[in-house]
mmCIF file of C-alpha atoms and ligand atoms in Angstrom:
data_model
loop_
_atom_site.group_PDB
_atom_site.id
_atom_site.type_symbol
_atom_site.label_atom_id
_atom_site.label_comp_id
_atom_site.label_asym_id
_atom_site.label_seq_id
_atom_site.Cartn_x
_atom_site.Cartn_y
_atom_site.Cartn_z
ATOM 1 C CA UNK F 128 -23.971 -18.637 0.084
ATOM 2 C CA UNK F 129 -25.669 -15.254 0.104
ATOM 3 C CA UNK F 130 -29.089 -16.902 0.138
ATOM 4 C CA UNK F 131 -28.005 -19.076 3.089
ATOM 5 C CA UNK F 132 -26.767 -15.981 4.960
ATOM 6 C CA UNK F 133 -30.068 -14.214 4.342
ATOM 7 C CA UNK F 134 -32.059 -17.267 5.545
ATOM 8 C CA UNK F 135 -29.962 -17.356 8.738
ATOM 9 C CA UNK F 136 -30.683 -13.685 9.304
ATOM 10 C CA UNK F 137 -34.446 -14.205 8.787
ATOM 11 C CA UNK F 138 -34.385 -17.126 11.239
ATOM 12 C CA UNK F 139 -32.612 -15.045 13.883
ATOM 13 C CA UNK F 140 -35.175 -12.266 13.482
ATOM 14 C CA UNK F 141 -38.061 -14.729 13.736
ATOM 15 C CA UNK F 142 -36.709 -16.451 16.846
ATOM 16 C CA UNK F 143 -35.946 -13.196 18.586
ATOM 17 C CA UNK F 144 -39.469 -11.932 17.901
ATOM 18 C CA UNK F 145 -38.078 -8.855 16.145
ATOM 19 C CA UNK F 146 -39.753 -9.399 12.801
ATOM 20 C CA UNK F 147 -41.116 -5.846 12.781
ATOM 21 C CA UNK F 148 -37.684 -4.168 13.254
ATOM 22 C CA UNK F 149 -35.551 -3.207 10.268
ATOM 23 C CA UNK F 150 -32.009 -4.594 10.327
ATOM 24 C CA UNK F 151 -29.384 -2.206 8.934
ATOM 25 C CA UNK F 152 -29.259 -2.595 5.175
ATOM 26 C CA UNK F 153 -25.577 -3.522 5.259
ATOM 27 C CA UNK F 154 -26.050 -6.637 7.386
ATOM 28 C CA UNK F 155 -26.738 -8.702 4.271
ATOM 29 C CA UNK F 156 -23.875 -7.225 2.265
ATOM 30 C CA UNK F 157 -21.163 -9.718 1.352
ATOM 31 C CA UNK F 158 -17.751 -8.420 0.241
ATOM 32 C CA UNK F 159 -15.061 -10.756 -1.083
ATOM 33 C CA UNK F 160 -11.634 -9.255 -0.431
ATOM 34 C CA UNK F 161 -8.478 -10.724 -1.992
ATOM 35 C CA UNK F 162 -5.432 -9.483 -0.116
ATOM 36 C CA UNK F 163 -2.115 -9.845 -1.957
ATOM 37 C CA UNK F 164 0.023 -11.165 0.901
ATOM 38 C CA UNK F 165 1.627 -10.353 4.259
ATOM 39 C CA UNK F 166 4.932 -8.958 3.049
ATOM 40 C CA UNK F 167 5.206 -6.023 5.460
ATOM 41 C CA UNK F 168 3.914 -4.541 8.712
ATOM 42 C CA UNK F 169 1.975 -2.167 6.450
ATOM 43 C CA UNK F 170 0.194 -5.063 4.755
ATOM 44 C CA UNK F 171 -0.616 -6.821 8.030
ATOM 45 C CA UNK F 172 -2.017 -3.528 9.365
ATOM 46 C CA UNK F 173 -4.078 -3.101 6.183
ATOM 47 C CA UNK F 174 -5.607 -6.583 6.527
ATOM 48 C CA UNK F 175 -6.446 -5.993 10.193
ATOM 49 C CA UNK F 176 -8.001 -2.618 9.429
ATOM 50 C CA UNK F 177 -10.214 -4.106 6.704
ATOM 51 C CA UNK F 178 -11.406 -6.860 9.069
ATOM 52 C CA UNK F 179 -12.175 -4.279 11.773
ATOM 53 C CA UNK F 180 -13.994 -1.961 9.391
ATOM 54 C CA UNK F 181 -16.130 -4.787 7.993
ATOM 55 C CA UNK F 182 -17.156 -5.876 11.459
ATOM 56 C CA UNK F 183 -18.038 -2.334 12.504
ATOM 57 C CA UNK F 184 -19.990 -1.740 9.287
ATOM 58 C CA UNK F 185 -21.933 -5.001 9.639
ATOM 59 C CA UNK F 186 -20.459 -6.288 6.375
ATOM 60 C CA UNK F 187 -19.860 -10.022 5.905
ATOM 61 C CA UNK F 188 -16.250 -10.201 4.743
ATOM 62 C CA UNK F 189 -14.803 -13.195 2.948
ATOM 63 C CA UNK F 190 -11.071 -12.563 3.083
ATOM 64 C CA UNK F 191 -8.487 -14.561 1.148
ATOM 65 C CA UNK F 192 -4.743 -13.981 1.274
ATOM 66 C CA UNK F 193 -2.774 -14.721 -1.915
ATOM 67 C CA UNK F 194 0.650 -15.103 -0.274
ATOM 68 C CA UNK F 195 2.385 -12.879 -2.868
ATOM 69 C CA UNK F 196 1.199 -14.932 -5.860
ATOM 70 C CA UNK F 197 -0.933 -13.427 -8.617
ATOM 71 C CA UNK F 198 -2.353 -16.844 -9.544
ATOM 72 C CA UNK F 199 -3.670 -17.228 -5.978
ATOM 73 C CA UNK F 200 -5.303 -13.815 -6.204
ATOM 74 C CA UNK F 201 -6.972 -14.759 -9.488
ATOM 75 C CA UNK F 202 -8.219 -18.021 -7.898
ATOM 76 C CA UNK F 203 -9.642 -16.017 -4.977
ATOM 77 C CA UNK F 204 -11.478 -13.692 -7.380
ATOM 78 C CA UNK F 205 -12.938 -16.689 -9.239
ATOM 79 C CA UNK F 206 -14.135 -18.186 -5.951
ATOM 80 C CA UNK F 207 -15.880 -14.880 -5.105
ATOM 81 C CA UNK F 208 -17.588 -14.942 -8.505
ATOM 82 C CA UNK F 209 -18.888 -18.464 -7.951
ATOM 83 C CA UNK F 210 -20.105 -17.480 -4.462
ATOM 84 C CA UNK F 211 -21.943 -14.540 -6.047
ATOM 85 C CA UNK F 212 -20.721 -12.014 -3.502
ATOM 86 C CA UNK F 213 -22.196 -8.504 -3.744
ATOM 87 C CA UNK F 214 -18.867 -6.712 -4.230
ATOM 88 C CA UNK F 215 -15.333 -7.862 -5.012
ATOM 89 C CA UNK F 216 -12.474 -5.775 -3.606
ATOM 90 C CA UNK F 217 -8.814 -6.565 -4.092
ATOM 91 C CA UNK F 218 -5.318 -5.132 -3.833
ATOM 92 C CA UNK F 219 -3.633 -6.258 -7.068
ATOM 93 C CA UNK F 220 -0.071 -7.456 -6.567
ATOM 94 C CA UNK F 221 0.942 -6.253 -10.064
ATOM 95 C CA UNK F 222 -0.785 -4.108 -12.670
ATOM 96 C CA UNK F 223 -1.014 -6.518 -15.633
ATOM 97 C CA UNK F 224 -2.924 -9.757 -16.153
ATOM 98 C CA UNK F 225 -6.422 -9.051 -14.855
ATOM 99 C CA UNK F 226 -8.517 -8.718 -18.041
ATOM 100 C CA UNK F 227 -9.899 -12.263 -18.140
ATOM 101 C CA UNK F 228 -10.944 -12.674 -14.530
ATOM 102 C CA UNK F 229 -12.450 -9.188 -14.344
ATOM 103 C CA UNK F 230 -14.406 -9.854 -17.542
ATOM 104 C CA UNK F 231 -15.842 -12.899 -15.751
ATOM 105 C CA UNK F 232 -16.795 -10.699 -12.767
ATOM 106 C CA UNK F 233 -18.439 -8.202 -15.100
ATOM 107 C CA UNK F 234 -20.401 -10.954 -16.857
ATOM 108 C CA UNK F 235 -21.572 -12.145 -13.420
ATOM 109 C CA UNK F 236 -22.725 -8.589 -12.645
ATOM 110 C CA UNK F 237 -20.403 -8.180 -9.631
ATOM 111 C CA UNK F 238 -18.882 -4.695 -9.162
ATOM 112 C CA UNK F 239 -15.140 -4.579 -8.508
ATOM 113 C CA UNK F 240 -13.327 -2.098 -6.266
ATOM 114 C CA UNK F 241 -9.533 -1.775 -6.513
ATOM 115 C CA UNK F 242 -7.891 -1.103 -3.175
ATOM 116 C CA UNK F 243 -4.351 0.178 -2.573
ATOM 117 C CA UNK F 244 -2.955 -0.653 -6.052
ATOM 118 C CA UNK F 245 -4.087 -0.102 -9.628
ATOM 119 C CA UNK F 246 -4.234 -2.239 -12.780
ATOM 120 C CA UNK F 247 -3.757 -1.974 -16.560
ATOM 121 C CA UNK F 248 -6.771 -3.339 -18.413
ATOM 122 C CA UNK F 249 -8.013 -2.789 -21.950
ATOM 123 C CA UNK F 250 -11.538 -1.965 -20.762
ATOM 124 C CA UNK F 251 -11.498 0.552 -17.899
ATOM 125 C CA UNK F 252 -15.116 -0.405 -17.112
ATOM 126 C CA UNK F 253 -13.934 -3.734 -15.723
ATOM 127 C CA UNK F 254 -13.644 -2.016 -12.344
ATOM 128 C CA UNK F 255 -15.810 0.611 -10.680
ATOM 129 C CA UNK F 256 -13.138 2.632 -8.911
ATOM 130 C CA UNK F 257 -9.936 2.757 -6.896
ATOM 131 C CA UNK F 258 -9.343 3.639 -3.235
ATOM 132 C CA UNK F 259 -5.866 4.096 -1.771
ATOM 133 C CA UNK F 260 -2.769 6.259 -1.701
ATOM 134 C CA UNK F 261 -1.391 8.650 -4.292
ATOM 135 C CA UNK F 262 1.941 6.884 -4.894
ATOM 136 C CA UNK F 263 3.138 9.427 -7.430
ATOM 137 C CA UNK F 264 2.756 12.159 -4.844
ATOM 138 C CA UNK F 265 4.581 10.006 -2.273
ATOM 139 C CA UNK F 266 7.562 9.768 -4.641
ATOM 140 C CA UNK F 267 7.417 13.526 -5.194
ATOM 141 C CA UNK F 268 7.327 14.093 -1.414
ATOM 142 C CA UNK F 269 10.464 11.980 -1.059
ATOM 143 C CA UNK F 270 12.150 14.107 -3.749
ATOM 144 C CA UNK F 271 10.981 17.378 -2.163
ATOM 145 C CA UNK F 272 12.519 16.358 1.158
ATOM 146 C CA UNK F 273 15.815 15.713 -0.602
ATOM 147 C CA UNK F 274 15.737 19.133 -2.287
ATOM 148 C CA UNK F 275 15.541 20.663 1.197
ATOM 149 C CA UNK F 276 18.076 18.337 2.788
ATOM 150 C CA UNK F 277 20.711 18.607 0.035
ATOM 151 C CA UNK F 278 20.059 22.222 -0.950
ATOM 152 C CA UNK F 279 23.142 23.733 -2.629
ATOM 153 C CA UNK F 280 24.855 20.359 -3.326
ATOM 154 C CA UNK F 281 25.944 19.940 -6.949
ATOM 155 C CA UNK F 282 26.469 16.175 -7.007
ATOM 156 C CA UNK F 283 24.319 13.729 -5.091
ATOM 157 C CA UNK F 284 24.583 9.966 -5.542
ATOM 158 C CA UNK F 285 21.358 8.108 -4.748
ATOM 159 C CA UNK F 286 20.638 4.402 -4.484
ATOM 160 C CA UNK F 287 17.065 3.166 -4.718
ATOM 161 C CA UNK F 288 15.572 -0.008 -3.269
ATOM 162 C CA UNK F 289 12.324 -0.329 -5.182
ATOM 163 C CA UNK F 290 9.175 -2.347 -4.477
ATOM 164 C CA UNK F 291 7.738 -5.285 -6.411
ATOM 165 C CA UNK F 292 8.455 -5.011 -10.143
ATOM 166 C CA UNK F 293 5.261 -4.273 -12.086
ATOM 167 C CA UNK F 294 3.352 -2.989 -9.027
ATOM 168 C CA UNK F 295 1.807 0.487 -8.858
ATOM 169 C CA UNK F 296 3.727 1.760 -5.810
ATOM 170 C CA UNK F 297 7.084 0.715 -7.292
ATOM 171 C CA UNK F 298 6.377 2.438 -10.615
ATOM 172 C CA UNK F 299 4.763 5.610 -9.314
ATOM 173 C CA UNK F 300 7.100 6.221 -6.362
ATOM 174 C CA UNK F 301 10.080 5.912 -8.711
ATOM 175 C CA UNK F 302 8.471 8.262 -11.263
ATOM 176 C CA UNK F 303 7.432 10.905 -8.709
ATOM 177 C CA UNK F 304 10.880 10.932 -7.104
ATOM 178 C CA UNK F 305 12.686 11.288 -10.432
ATOM 179 C CA UNK F 306 10.314 14.032 -11.564
ATOM 180 C CA UNK F 307 11.394 16.201 -8.610
ATOM 181 C CA UNK F 308 15.124 15.487 -8.580
ATOM 182 C CA UNK F 309 15.283 16.142 -12.356
ATOM 183 C CA UNK F 310 15.470 19.811 -11.317
ATOM 184 C CA UNK F 311 19.039 19.064 -10.169
ATOM 185 C CA UNK F 312 21.187 17.882 -13.115
ATOM 186 C CA UNK F 313 24.041 16.647 -10.908
ATOM 187 C CA UNK F 314 21.801 14.409 -8.779
ATOM 188 C CA UNK F 315 21.685 10.846 -10.016
ATOM 189 C CA UNK F 316 20.048 7.555 -9.105
ATOM 190 C CA UNK F 317 23.254 5.574 -9.564
ATOM 191 C CA UNK F 318 21.764 2.183 -8.706
ATOM 192 C CA UNK F 319 18.202 0.853 -8.476
ATOM 193 C CA UNK F 320 17.151 -2.666 -7.530
ATOM 194 C CA UNK F 321 13.901 -4.331 -6.433
ATOM 195 C CA UNK F 322 13.663 -5.591 -2.865
ATOM 196 C CA UNK F 323 10.061 -6.796 -3.394
ATOM 197 C CA UNK F 324 8.835 -4.825 -0.329
ATOM 198 C CA UNK F 325 10.457 -7.447 1.963
ATOM 199 C CA UNK F 326 12.713 -6.718 4.934
ATOM 200 C CA UNK F 327 15.011 -9.670 4.189
ATOM 201 C CA UNK F 328 15.498 -8.517 0.593
ATOM 202 C CA UNK F 329 16.039 -4.926 1.695
ATOM 203 C CA UNK F 330 18.948 -6.115 3.808
ATOM 204 C CA UNK F 331 20.358 -8.333 1.057
ATOM 205 C CA UNK F 332 20.046 -5.606 -1.607
ATOM 206 C CA UNK F 333 21.718 -2.960 0.550
ATOM 207 C CA UNK F 334 24.510 -5.283 1.525
ATOM 208 C CA UNK F 335 25.229 -5.954 -2.194
ATOM 209 C CA UNK F 336 24.944 -2.256 -3.033
ATOM 210 C CA UNK F 337 27.483 -1.340 -0.349
ATOM 211 C CA UNK F 338 29.923 -3.826 -1.923
ATOM 212 C CA UNK F 339 29.378 -2.551 -5.465
ATOM 213 C CA UNK F 340 28.627 1.170 -5.305
ATOM 214 C CA UNK F 341 31.030 3.875 -4.136
ATOM 215 C CA UNK F 342 30.223 7.166 -2.403
ATOM 216 C CA UNK F 343 26.527 6.719 -1.630
ATOM 217 C CA UNK F 344 24.919 9.928 -0.332
ATOM 218 C CA UNK F 345 21.274 8.851 -0.166
ATOM 219 C CA UNK F 346 19.147 5.722 0.013
ATOM 220 C CA UNK F 347 15.543 6.021 -1.191
ATOM 221 C CA UNK F 348 13.646 2.889 -0.210
ATOM 222 C CA UNK F 349 10.057 2.275 -1.343
ATOM 223 C CA UNK F 350 8.869 0.889 1.997
ATOM 224 C CA UNK F 351 9.708 0.682 5.689
ATOM 225 C CA UNK F 352 10.161 -3.085 5.738
ATOM 226 C CA UNK F 353 13.014 -2.894 3.200
ATOM 227 C CA UNK F 354 14.408 0.183 4.957
ATOM 228 C CA UNK F 355 14.652 -1.612 8.300
ATOM 229 C CA UNK F 356 16.552 -4.446 6.588
ATOM 230 C CA UNK F 357 18.794 -2.004 4.704
ATOM 231 C CA UNK F 358 19.623 -0.148 7.912
ATOM 232 C CA UNK F 359 20.843 -3.412 9.446
ATOM 233 C CA UNK F 360 23.164 -3.868 6.436
ATOM 234 C CA UNK F 361 24.432 -0.271 6.671
ATOM 235 C CA UNK F 362 25.219 -0.675 10.373
ATOM 236 C CA UNK F 363 26.910 -4.022 9.772
ATOM 237 C CA UNK F 364 29.142 -2.239 7.250
ATOM 238 C CA UNK F 365 30.202 0.158 10.020
ATOM 239 C CA UNK F 366 28.317 3.172 8.666
ATOM 240 C CA UNK F 367 25.818 5.442 10.409
ATOM 241 C CA UNK F 368 22.390 5.486 8.726
ATOM 242 C CA UNK F 369 20.864 8.971 8.774
ATOM 243 C CA UNK F 370 24.337 10.572 8.932
ATOM 244 C CA UNK F 371 26.755 8.872 6.521
ATOM 245 C CA UNK F 372 23.838 8.010 4.237
ATOM 246 C CA UNK F 373 20.600 10.017 4.146
ATOM 247 C CA UNK F 374 17.677 7.607 4.497
ATOM 248 C CA UNK F 375 14.273 8.267 2.936
ATOM 249 C CA UNK F 376 11.502 5.700 3.325
ATOM 250 C CA UNK F 377 7.778 5.312 2.663
ATOM 251 C CA UNK F 378 4.897 3.960 4.838
ATOM 252 C CA UNK F 379 5.124 5.297 8.395
ATOM 253 C CA UNK F 380 5.185 2.068 10.395
ATOM 254 C CA UNK F 381 5.884 2.583 14.089
ATOM 255 C CA UNK F 382 9.345 1.002 13.665
ATOM 256 C CA UNK F 383 10.318 3.608 11.057
ATOM 257 C CA UNK F 384 8.993 6.521 13.107
ATOM 258 C CA UNK F 385 11.044 5.230 16.065
ATOM 259 C CA UNK F 386 14.200 5.209 13.893
ATOM 260 C CA UNK F 387 13.361 8.711 12.630
ATOM 261 C CA UNK F 388 13.317 9.892 16.259
ATOM 262 C CA UNK F 389 16.681 8.150 16.823
ATOM 263 C CA UNK F 390 18.179 9.966 13.817
ATOM 264 C CA UNK F 391 18.730 6.782 11.774
ATOM 265 C CA UNK F 392 16.069 7.752 9.228
ATOM 266 C CA UNK F 393 15.791 11.305 7.869
ATOM 267 C CA UNK F 394 12.385 11.254 6.233
ATOM 268 C CA UNK F 395 9.300 9.011 6.349
ATOM 269 C CA UNK F 396 6.666 9.629 3.675
ATOM 270 C CA UNK F 397 3.367 8.377 5.016
ATOM 271 C CA UNK F 398 1.356 5.757 3.115
ATOM 272 C CA UNK F 399 -1.597 4.804 5.233
ATOM 273 C CA UNK F 400 -2.909 1.234 5.277
ATOM 274 C CA UNK F 401 -5.958 2.381 7.270
ATOM 275 C CA UNK F 402 -8.436 2.433 4.399
ATOM 276 C CA UNK F 403 -10.909 -0.148 5.726
ATOM 277 C CA UNK F 404 -13.686 2.371 6.452
ATOM 278 C CA UNK F 405 -13.439 3.876 2.951
ATOM 279 C CA UNK F 406 -13.576 0.385 1.416
ATOM 280 C CA UNK F 407 -16.767 -0.430 3.340
ATOM 281 C CA UNK F 408 -18.425 2.898 2.471
ATOM 282 C CA UNK F 409 -17.674 2.483 -1.232
ATOM 283 C CA UNK F 410 -18.722 -1.184 -1.201
ATOM 284 C CA UNK F 411 -22.105 -0.266 0.268
ATOM 285 C CA UNK F 412 -22.643 2.282 -2.494
ATOM 286 C CA UNK F 413 -21.672 -0.205 -5.189
ATOM 287 C CA UNK F 414 -23.985 -2.851 -3.760
ATOM 288 C CA UNK F 415 -26.806 -0.286 -3.760
ATOM 289 C CA UNK F 416 -26.148 0.375 -7.463
ATOM 290 C CA UNK F 417 -24.799 3.883 -6.815
ATOM 291 C CA UNK F 418 -21.904 5.426 -8.726
ATOM 292 C CA UNK F 419 -18.594 5.948 -6.895
ATOM 293 C CA UNK F 420 -15.675 8.248 -7.769
ATOM 294 C CA UNK F 421 -13.128 6.674 -10.125
ATOM 295 C CA UNK F 422 -10.375 7.571 -7.634
ATOM 296 C CA UNK F 423 -10.578 8.068 -3.867
ATOM 297 C CA UNK F 424 -7.237 9.002 -2.310
ATOM 298 C CA UNK F 425 -6.488 8.631 1.390
ATOM 299 C CA UNK F 426 -5.023 11.665 3.136
ATOM 300 C CA UNK F 427 -1.340 11.442 4.070
ATOM 301 C CA UNK F 428 1.571 13.513 5.346
ATOM 302 C CA UNK F 429 5.373 13.526 5.603
ATOM 303 C CA UNK F 430 7.385 13.038 8.809
ATOM 304 C CA UNK F 431 10.982 14.246 8.791
ATOM 305 C CA UNK F 432 13.937 15.328 10.880
ATOM 306 C CA UNK F 433 12.656 18.893 10.458
ATOM 307 C CA UNK F 434 9.498 18.133 12.496
ATOM 308 C CA UNK F 435 9.387 19.115 16.121
ATOM 309 C CA UNK F 436 7.530 17.121 18.766
ATOM 310 C CA UNK F 437 7.680 13.793 16.951
ATOM 311 C CA UNK F 438 7.637 12.143 20.367
ATOM 312 C CA UNK F 439 4.052 13.326 20.834
ATOM 313 C CA UNK F 440 2.776 11.509 17.754
ATOM 314 C CA UNK F 441 -0.013 9.064 18.598
ATOM 315 C CA UNK F 442 0.932 5.380 18.246
ATOM 316 C CA UNK F 443 0.783 4.496 14.565
ATOM 317 C CA UNK F 444 -1.150 1.243 15.017
ATOM 318 C CA UNK F 445 0.832 -0.598 12.353
HETATM 319 O O1 AHR O 786 0.992 -1.028 -1.856
HETATM 320 C C1 AHR O 786 1.462 -0.424 -0.700
HETATM 321 C C2 AHR O 786 2.820 -0.922 -0.370
HETATM 322 O O2 AHR O 786 2.761 -2.318 -0.246
HETATM 323 C C3 AHR O 786 3.395 -0.432 0.942
HETATM 324 O O3 AHR O 786 4.239 0.655 0.804
HETATM 325 C C4 AHR O 786 4.236 -1.592 1.317
HETATM 326 O O4 AHR O 786 4.716 -1.600 2.615
HETATM 327 C C5 AHR O 786 3.387 -2.732 0.959
HETATM 328 O O5 AHR O 786 4.006 -3.911 0.893
#
């Protein structure tokens, strides 16, 4: 595949009489990217950003979408190995279960870049590095907002709608949040359930929680998609999100920022999907045999009801 691409490039140069001109080095770089699915606006924005960045960087991108199934992602990785791509990048749906396929990539001499989520493997050298958000810090940011919002309150009852079980953002956001609220002995996560990062499940989970759990002060949801669903359930139950229940969410999709401005969400912790340029820069280094940092974090912020001028924020783009 790569050889065919290179032959095509040589032919184009020959026919256009440009044989003396140097093409940018990256034009022959092939990156296989295995996306985990399309579960949220965040994920769709991430896929689009990676496509855009590849095009702008002159990288040939082979993109496969695993539709939320780890076995599909593993199949995609195996197909990239047999195509002998220069770099494999992927956003692992869960942390466990990657040792075998990544050993195959290593044996084929193909460097692997983790994007967005991390993995647990016995041999840490099975991947070159990670690029994406600091999920632990996002959870801490959610907790810090609550310390400010509920300052002076002795007892606070929190429900949590968590992301996909076994995924990095679900684990680290939960840990970071608990680390901060542990400072307040009377504050408790009274109920936690996974909504799999899906809007439909966010609505279903919140509707069940409202039936089962009394006196909810706060909802901490691990992503905007689930939050938007949960808000529908809260309104259907005749309650006012943002007032009767404090709402904290993660991502920063346009829809969530709009609800923050309407007072239905109190805090949005940003998690940016716009990491396409970083992925291309790191892929070029890996293909050139250069070392990359083990961890590259994207820069992020928090939006909350305490911010002024939210209406002047540029469109989020996802
Ligand atoms: O891994 C990032 C998370 O995955 C985002 O918070 C969420 O929206 C997506 O599904």
